[in-house]
PDB file of C-alpha atoms in Angstrom:
ATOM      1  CA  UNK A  15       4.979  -5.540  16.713  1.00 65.00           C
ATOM      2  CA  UNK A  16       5.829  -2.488  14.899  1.00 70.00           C
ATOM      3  CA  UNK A  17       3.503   0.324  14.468  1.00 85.00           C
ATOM      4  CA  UNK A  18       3.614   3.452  12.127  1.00 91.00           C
ATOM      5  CA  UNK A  19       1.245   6.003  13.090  1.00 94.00           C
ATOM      6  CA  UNK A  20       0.445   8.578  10.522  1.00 97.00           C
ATOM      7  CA  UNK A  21      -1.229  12.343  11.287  1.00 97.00           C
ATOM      8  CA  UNK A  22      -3.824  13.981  10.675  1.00 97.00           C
ATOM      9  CA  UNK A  23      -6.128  11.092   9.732  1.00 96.00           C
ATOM     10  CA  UNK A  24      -7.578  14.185   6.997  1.00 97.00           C
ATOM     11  CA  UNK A  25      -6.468  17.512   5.438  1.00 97.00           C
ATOM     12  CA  UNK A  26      -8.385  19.839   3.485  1.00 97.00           C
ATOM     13  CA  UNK A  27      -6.831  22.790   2.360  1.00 98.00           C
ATOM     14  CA  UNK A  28      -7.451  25.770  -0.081  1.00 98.00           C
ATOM     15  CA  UNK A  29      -5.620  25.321  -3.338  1.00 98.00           C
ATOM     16  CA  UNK A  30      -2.420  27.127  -2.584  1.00 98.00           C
ATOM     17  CA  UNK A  31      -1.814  26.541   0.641  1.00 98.00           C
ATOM     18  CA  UNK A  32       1.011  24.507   1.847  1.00 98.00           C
ATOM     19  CA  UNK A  33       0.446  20.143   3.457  1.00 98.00           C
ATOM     20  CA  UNK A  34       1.938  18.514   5.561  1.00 98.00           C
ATOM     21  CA  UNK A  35       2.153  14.762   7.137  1.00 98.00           C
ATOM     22  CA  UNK A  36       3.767  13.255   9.846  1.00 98.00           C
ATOM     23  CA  UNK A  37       4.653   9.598  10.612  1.00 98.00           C
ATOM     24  CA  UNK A  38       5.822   8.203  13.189  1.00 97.00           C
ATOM     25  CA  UNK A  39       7.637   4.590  13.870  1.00 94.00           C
ATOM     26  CA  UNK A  40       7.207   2.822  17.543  1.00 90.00           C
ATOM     27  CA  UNK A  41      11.030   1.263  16.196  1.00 91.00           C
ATOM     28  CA  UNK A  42      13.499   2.341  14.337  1.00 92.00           C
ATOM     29  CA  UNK A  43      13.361   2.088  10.963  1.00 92.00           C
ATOM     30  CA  UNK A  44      16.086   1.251   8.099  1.00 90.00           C
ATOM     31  CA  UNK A  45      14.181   3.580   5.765  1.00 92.00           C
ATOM     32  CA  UNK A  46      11.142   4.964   5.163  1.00 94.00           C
ATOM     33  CA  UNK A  47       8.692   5.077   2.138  1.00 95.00           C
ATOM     34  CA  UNK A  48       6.190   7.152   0.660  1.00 97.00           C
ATOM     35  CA  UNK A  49       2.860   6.810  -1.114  1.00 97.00           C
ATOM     36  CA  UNK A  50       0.137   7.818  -3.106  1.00 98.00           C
ATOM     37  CA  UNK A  51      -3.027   6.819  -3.525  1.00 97.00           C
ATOM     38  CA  UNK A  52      -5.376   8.560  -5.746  1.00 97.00           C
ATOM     39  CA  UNK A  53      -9.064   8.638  -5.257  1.00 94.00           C
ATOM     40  CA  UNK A  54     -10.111   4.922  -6.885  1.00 91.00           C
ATOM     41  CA  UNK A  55      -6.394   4.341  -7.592  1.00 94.00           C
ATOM     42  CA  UNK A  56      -3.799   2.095  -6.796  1.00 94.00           C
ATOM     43  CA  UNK A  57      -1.040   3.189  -4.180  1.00 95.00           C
ATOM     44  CA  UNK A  58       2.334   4.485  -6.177  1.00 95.00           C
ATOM     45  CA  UNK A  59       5.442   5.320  -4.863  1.00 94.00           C
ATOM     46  CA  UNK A  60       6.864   8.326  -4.428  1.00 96.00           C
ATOM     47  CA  UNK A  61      10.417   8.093  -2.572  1.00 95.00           C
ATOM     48  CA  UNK A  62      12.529   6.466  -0.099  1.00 94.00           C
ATOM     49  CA  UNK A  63      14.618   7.989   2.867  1.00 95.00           C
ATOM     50  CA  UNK A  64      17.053   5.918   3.902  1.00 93.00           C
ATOM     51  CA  UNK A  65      20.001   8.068   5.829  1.00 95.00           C
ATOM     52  CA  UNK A  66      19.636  10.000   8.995  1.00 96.00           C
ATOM     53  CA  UNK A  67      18.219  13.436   8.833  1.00 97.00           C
ATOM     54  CA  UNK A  68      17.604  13.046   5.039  1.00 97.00           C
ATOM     55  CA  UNK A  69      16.176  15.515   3.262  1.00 98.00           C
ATOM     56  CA  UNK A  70      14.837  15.286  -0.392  1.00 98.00           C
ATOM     57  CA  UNK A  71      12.826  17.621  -2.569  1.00 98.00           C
ATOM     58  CA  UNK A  72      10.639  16.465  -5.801  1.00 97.00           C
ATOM     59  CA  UNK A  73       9.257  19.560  -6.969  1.00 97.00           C
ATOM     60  CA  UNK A  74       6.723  21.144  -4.663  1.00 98.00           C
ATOM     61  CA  UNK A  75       7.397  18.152  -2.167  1.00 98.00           C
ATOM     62  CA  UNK A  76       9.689  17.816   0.597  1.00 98.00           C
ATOM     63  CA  UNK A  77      10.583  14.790   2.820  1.00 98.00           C
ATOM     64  CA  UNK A  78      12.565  14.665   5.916  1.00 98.00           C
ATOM     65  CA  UNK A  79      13.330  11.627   8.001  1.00 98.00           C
ATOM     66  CA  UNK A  80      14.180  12.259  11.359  1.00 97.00           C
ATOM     67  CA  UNK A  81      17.862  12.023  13.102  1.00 96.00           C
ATOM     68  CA  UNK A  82      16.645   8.967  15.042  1.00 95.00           C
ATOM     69  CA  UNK A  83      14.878   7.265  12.157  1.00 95.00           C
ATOM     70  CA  UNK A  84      12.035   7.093  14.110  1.00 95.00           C
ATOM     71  CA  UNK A  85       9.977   9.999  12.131  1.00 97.00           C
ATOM     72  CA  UNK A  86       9.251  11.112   9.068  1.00 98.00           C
ATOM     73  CA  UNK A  87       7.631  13.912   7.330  1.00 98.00           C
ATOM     74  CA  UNK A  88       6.117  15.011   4.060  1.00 98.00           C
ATOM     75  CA  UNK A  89       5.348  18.650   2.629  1.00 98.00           C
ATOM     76  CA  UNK A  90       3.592  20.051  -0.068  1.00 98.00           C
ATOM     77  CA  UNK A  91       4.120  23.284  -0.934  1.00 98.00           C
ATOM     78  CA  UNK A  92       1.077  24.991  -2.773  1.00 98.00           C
ATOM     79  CA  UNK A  93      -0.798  22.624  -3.190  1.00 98.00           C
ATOM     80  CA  UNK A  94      -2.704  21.915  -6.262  1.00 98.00           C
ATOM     81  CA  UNK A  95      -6.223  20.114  -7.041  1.00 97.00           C
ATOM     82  CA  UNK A  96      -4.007  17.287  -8.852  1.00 97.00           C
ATOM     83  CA  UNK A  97      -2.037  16.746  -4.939  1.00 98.00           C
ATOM     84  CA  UNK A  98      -5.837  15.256  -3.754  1.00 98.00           C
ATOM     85  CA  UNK A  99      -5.184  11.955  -2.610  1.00 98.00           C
ATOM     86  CA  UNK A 100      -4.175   9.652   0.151  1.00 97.00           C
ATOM     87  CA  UNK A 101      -0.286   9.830   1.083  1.00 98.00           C
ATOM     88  CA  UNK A 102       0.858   6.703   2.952  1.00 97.00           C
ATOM     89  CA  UNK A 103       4.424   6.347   4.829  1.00 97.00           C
ATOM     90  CA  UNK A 104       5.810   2.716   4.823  1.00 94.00           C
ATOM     91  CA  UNK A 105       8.404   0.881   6.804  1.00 91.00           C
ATOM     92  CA  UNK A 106      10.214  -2.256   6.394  1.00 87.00           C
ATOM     93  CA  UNK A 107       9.207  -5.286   8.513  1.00 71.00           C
ATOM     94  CA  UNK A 108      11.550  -6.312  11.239  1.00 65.00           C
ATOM     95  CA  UNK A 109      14.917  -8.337  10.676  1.00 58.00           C
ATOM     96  CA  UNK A 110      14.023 -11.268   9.117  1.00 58.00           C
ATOM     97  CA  UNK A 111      10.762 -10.970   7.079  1.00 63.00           C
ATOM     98  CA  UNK A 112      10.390 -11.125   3.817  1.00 67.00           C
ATOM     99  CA  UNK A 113      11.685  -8.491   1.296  1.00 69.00           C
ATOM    100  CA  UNK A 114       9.493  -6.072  -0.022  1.00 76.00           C
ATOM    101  CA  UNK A 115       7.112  -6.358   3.310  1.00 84.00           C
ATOM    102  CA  UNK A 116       5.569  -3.231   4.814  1.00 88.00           C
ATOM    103  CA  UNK A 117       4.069  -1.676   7.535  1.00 89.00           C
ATOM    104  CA  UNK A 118       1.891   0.750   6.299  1.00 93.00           C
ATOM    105  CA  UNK A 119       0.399   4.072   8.268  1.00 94.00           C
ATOM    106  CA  UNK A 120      -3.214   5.293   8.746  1.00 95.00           C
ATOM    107  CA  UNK A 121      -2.511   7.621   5.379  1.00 97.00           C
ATOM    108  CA  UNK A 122      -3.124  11.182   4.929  1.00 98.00           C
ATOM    109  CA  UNK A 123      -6.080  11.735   2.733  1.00 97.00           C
ATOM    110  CA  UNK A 124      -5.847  15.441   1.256  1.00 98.00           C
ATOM    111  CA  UNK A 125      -8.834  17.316  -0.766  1.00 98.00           C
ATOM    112  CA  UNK A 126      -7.331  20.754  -1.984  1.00 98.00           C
ATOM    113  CA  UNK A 127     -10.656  23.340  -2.887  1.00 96.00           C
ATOM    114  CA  UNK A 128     -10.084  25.296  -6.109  1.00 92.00           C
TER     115      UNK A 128
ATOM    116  CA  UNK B  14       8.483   1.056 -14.316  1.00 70.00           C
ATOM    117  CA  UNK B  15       7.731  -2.361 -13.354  1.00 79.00           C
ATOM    118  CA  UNK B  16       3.677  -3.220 -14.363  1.00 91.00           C
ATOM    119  CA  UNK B  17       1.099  -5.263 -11.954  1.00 95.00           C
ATOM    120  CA  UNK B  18      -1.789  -6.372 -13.742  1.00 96.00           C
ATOM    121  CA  UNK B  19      -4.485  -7.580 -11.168  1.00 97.00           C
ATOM    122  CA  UNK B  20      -7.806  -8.961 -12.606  1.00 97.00           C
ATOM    123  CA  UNK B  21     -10.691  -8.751 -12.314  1.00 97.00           C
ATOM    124  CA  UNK B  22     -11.102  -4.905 -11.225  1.00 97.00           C
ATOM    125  CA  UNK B  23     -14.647  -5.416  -9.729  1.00 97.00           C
ATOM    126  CA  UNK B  24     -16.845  -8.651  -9.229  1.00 97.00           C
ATOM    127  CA  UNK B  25     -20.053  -8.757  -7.544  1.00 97.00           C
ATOM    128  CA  UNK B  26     -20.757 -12.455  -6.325  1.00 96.00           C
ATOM    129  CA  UNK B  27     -23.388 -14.173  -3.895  1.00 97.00           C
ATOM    130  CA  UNK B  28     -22.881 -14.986  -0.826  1.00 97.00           C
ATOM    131  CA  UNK B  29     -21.596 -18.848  -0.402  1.00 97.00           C
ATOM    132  CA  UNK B  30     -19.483 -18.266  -3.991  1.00 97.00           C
ATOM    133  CA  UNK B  31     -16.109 -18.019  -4.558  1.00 97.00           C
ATOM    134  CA  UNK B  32     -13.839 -15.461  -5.815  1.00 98.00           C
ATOM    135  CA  UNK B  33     -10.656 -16.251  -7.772  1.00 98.00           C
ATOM    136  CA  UNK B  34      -8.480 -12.911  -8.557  1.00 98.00           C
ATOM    137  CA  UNK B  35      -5.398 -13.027 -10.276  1.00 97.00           C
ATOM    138  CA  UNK B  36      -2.191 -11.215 -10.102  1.00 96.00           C
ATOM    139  CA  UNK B  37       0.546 -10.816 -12.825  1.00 96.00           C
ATOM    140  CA  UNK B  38       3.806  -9.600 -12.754  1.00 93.00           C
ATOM    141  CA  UNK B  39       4.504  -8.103 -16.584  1.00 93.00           C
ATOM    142  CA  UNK B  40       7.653  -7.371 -17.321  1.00 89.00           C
ATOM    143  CA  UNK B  41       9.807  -9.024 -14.213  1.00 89.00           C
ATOM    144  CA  UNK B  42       9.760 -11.841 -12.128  1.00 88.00           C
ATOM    145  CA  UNK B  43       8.349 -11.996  -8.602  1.00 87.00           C
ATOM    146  CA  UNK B  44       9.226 -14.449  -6.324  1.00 84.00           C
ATOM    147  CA  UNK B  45       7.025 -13.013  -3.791  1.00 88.00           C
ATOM    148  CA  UNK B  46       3.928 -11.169  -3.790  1.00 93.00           C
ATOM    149  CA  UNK B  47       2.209  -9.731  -1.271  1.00 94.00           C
ATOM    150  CA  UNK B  48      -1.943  -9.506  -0.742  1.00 96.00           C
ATOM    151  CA  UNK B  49      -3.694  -6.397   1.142  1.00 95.00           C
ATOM    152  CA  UNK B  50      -7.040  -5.503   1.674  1.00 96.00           C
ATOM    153  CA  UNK B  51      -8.503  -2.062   2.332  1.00 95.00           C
ATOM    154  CA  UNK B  52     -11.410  -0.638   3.216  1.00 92.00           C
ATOM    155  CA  UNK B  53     -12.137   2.678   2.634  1.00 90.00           C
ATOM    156  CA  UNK B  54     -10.487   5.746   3.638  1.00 88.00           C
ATOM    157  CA  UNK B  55      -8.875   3.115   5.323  1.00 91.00           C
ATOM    158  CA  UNK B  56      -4.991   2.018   5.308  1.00 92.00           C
ATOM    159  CA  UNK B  57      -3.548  -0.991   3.836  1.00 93.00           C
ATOM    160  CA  UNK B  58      -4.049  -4.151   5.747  1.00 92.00           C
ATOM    161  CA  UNK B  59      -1.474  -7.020   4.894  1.00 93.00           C
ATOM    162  CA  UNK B  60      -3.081  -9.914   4.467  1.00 95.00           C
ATOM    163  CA  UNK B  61      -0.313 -13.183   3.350  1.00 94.00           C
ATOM    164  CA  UNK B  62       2.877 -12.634   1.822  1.00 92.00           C
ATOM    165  CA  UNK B  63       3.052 -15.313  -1.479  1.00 91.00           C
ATOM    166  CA  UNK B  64       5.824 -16.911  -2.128  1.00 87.00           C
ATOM    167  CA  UNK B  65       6.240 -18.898  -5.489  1.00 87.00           C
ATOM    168  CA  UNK B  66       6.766 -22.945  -4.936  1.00 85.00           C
ATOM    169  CA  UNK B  67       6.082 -22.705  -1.648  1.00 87.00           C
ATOM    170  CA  UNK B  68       3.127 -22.011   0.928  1.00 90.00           C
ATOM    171  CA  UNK B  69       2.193 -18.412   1.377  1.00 93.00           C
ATOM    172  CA  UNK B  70       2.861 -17.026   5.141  1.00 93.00           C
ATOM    173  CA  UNK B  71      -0.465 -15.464   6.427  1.00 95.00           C
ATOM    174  CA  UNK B  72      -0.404 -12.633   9.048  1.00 93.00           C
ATOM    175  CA  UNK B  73      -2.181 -12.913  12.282  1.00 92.00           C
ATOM    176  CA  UNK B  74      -6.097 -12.753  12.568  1.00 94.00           C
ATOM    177  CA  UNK B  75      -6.038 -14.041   8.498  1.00 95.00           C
ATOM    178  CA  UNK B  76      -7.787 -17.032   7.815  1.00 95.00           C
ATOM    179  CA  UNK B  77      -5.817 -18.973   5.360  1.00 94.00           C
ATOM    180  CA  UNK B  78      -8.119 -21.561   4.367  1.00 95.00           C
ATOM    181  CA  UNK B  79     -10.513 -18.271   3.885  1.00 97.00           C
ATOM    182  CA  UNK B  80      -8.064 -16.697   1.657  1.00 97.00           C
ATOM    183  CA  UNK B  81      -6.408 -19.350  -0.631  1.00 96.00           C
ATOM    184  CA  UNK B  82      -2.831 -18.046  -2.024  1.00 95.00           C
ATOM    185  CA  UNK B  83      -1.819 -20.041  -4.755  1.00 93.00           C
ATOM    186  CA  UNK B  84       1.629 -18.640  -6.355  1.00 91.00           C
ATOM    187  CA  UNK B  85       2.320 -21.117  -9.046  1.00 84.00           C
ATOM    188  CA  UNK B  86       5.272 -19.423 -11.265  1.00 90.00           C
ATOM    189  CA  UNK B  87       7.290 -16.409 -10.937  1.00 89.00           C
ATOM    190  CA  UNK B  88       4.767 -14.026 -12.348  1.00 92.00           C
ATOM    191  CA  UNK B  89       1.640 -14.860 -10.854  1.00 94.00           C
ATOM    192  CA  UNK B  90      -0.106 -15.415  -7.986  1.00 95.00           C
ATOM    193  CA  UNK B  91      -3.977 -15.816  -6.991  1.00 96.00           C
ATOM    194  CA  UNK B  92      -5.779 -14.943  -4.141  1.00 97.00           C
ATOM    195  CA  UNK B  93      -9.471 -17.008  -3.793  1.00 98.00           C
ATOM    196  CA  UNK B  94     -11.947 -16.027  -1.889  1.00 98.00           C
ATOM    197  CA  UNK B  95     -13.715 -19.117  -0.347  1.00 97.00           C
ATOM    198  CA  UNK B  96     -17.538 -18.952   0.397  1.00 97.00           C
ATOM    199  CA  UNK B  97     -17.626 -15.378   0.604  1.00 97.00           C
ATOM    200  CA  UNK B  98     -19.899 -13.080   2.417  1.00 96.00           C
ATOM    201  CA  UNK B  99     -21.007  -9.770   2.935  1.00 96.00           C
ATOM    202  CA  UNK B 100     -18.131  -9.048   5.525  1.00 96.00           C
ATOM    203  CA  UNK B 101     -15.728 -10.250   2.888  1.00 96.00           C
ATOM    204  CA  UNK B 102     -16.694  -7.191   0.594  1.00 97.00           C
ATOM    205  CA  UNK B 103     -13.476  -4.714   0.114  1.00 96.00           C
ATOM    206  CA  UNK B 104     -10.940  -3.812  -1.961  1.00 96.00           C
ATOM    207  CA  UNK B 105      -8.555  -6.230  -1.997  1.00 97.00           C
ATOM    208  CA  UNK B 106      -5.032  -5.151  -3.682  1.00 97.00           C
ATOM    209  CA  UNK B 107      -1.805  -6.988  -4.879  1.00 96.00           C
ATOM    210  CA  UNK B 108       1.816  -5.882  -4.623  1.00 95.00           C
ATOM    211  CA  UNK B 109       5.057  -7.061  -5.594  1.00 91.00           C
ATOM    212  CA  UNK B 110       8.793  -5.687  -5.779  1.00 83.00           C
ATOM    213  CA  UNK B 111      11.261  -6.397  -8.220  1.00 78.00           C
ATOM    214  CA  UNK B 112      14.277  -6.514  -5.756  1.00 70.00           C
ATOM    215  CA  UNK B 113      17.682  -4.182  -5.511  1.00 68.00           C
ATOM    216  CA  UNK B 114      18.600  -1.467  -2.816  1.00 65.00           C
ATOM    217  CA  UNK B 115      15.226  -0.038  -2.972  1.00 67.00           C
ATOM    218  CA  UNK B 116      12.089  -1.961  -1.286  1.00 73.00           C
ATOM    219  CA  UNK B 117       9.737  -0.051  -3.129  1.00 82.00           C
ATOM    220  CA  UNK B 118       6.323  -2.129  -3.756  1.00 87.00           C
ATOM    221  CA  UNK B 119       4.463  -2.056  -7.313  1.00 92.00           C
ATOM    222  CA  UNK B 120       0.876  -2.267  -6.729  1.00 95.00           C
ATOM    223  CA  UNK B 121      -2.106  -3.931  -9.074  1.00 96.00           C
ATOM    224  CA  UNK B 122      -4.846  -1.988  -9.812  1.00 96.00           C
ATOM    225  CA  UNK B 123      -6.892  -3.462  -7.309  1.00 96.00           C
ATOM    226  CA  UNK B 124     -10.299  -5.420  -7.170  1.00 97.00           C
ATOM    227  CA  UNK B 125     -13.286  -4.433  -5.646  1.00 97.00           C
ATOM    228  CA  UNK B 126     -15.300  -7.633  -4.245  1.00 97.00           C
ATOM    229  CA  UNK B 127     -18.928  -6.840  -3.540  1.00 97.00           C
ATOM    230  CA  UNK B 128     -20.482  -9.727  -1.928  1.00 97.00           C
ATOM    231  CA  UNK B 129     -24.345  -9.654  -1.845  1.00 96.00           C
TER     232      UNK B 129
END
């Protein structure tokens, strides 16, 4: 079935530095979601990358999804003690399943030191 | 945004009980709902995808008479955990979507089951 890996399994950085996440899909996918969980908290989303090569910023974060829509990517730019969390990439389910079903990576979890 | 309400946030239960949690769709209509668990630092494991009036589909290694799905009307489902036990202790956490171009999931605050 498919598989989404996501890497690093953990990231700590120093407040300030930059983050960055990397999924990858064994199929190709229609589009691609992101996450966040916060420590204790529920997972919320972020964004969704649907075209090839797609690029979108929200503030200090920046996600690509790859020319094959195979891949995707998400950096943080400066990162800031209220980034800590878990960041999750999502994919649809294969033709056919329900709506709204997802494959979910390992996550990201990120600690940023003040 | 669209609000989840999942209840109860934490229970603590015997072993041999069983666990009813409830899942409510506020302010839109969900004809399906979906059920993960996760444990921690862990990813998000489906578990069933509900659908309302019918029988909820269960994904592989799931045992459905376990993990009772009950989606009665368009703005709630339950999830009951049958003679739990310690192994059945997680965080189990509700999702639903409320349809159009974008997928994107809505998630319940979650309930921690701690089975002693």
């Amino acid at each position: 079935g498919q598989q989404v890996m996501q890497i690093p399994q953990y990231q700590h950085v120093q407040e300030g530095e930059d983050f960055t996440t990397y999924c990858n899909s064994s199929t190709t996918l229609s589009n691609i979601q992101w996450y966040k969980q916060r420590p204790g908290g529920h997972p919320v989303f972020l964004i969704q990358l649907v075209k090839s090569g797609e690029v979108k910023k929200q503030k200090r974060l920046t996600f690509q999804f790859g020319e094959a829509k195979k891949n995707s990517s998400l950096h943080i730019t400066a990162t800031q003690t209220t980034d800590v969390g878990t960041y999750f990439c999502a994919g649809p389910g294969t033709a056919g399943t329900s709506y709204g079903k997802l494959t979910f990576g390992q996550g990201t979890i990120l600690t940023v030191h003040p | 945004g669209a609000v989840v309400s999942q209840h109860p946030s934490w229970v603590i239960c015997k072993s041999g009980t069983s666990v009813k949690i409830e899942c409510r769709s506020l302010d839109f209509q969900a004809t399906t709902m979906f059920w993960y668990r996760q444990f921690p630092k862990q990813s998000l494991m489906l578990m069933a995808t509900s659908n309302e009036g019918s029988k909820a589909t269960y994904e592989q290694g799931v045992e459905k008479d376990k993990f009772l799905i009950n989606h009665a009307s368009l703005t709630l489902s339950t999830l009951t955990v049958t003679s739990a036990h310690p192994e059945d202790s997680s965080f189990y956490i509700c999702s639903a979507s409320i349809g159009g171009l974008i997928e994107k999931l809505f998630f319940g605050s979650g309930t921690q089951l701690s089975v002693l």
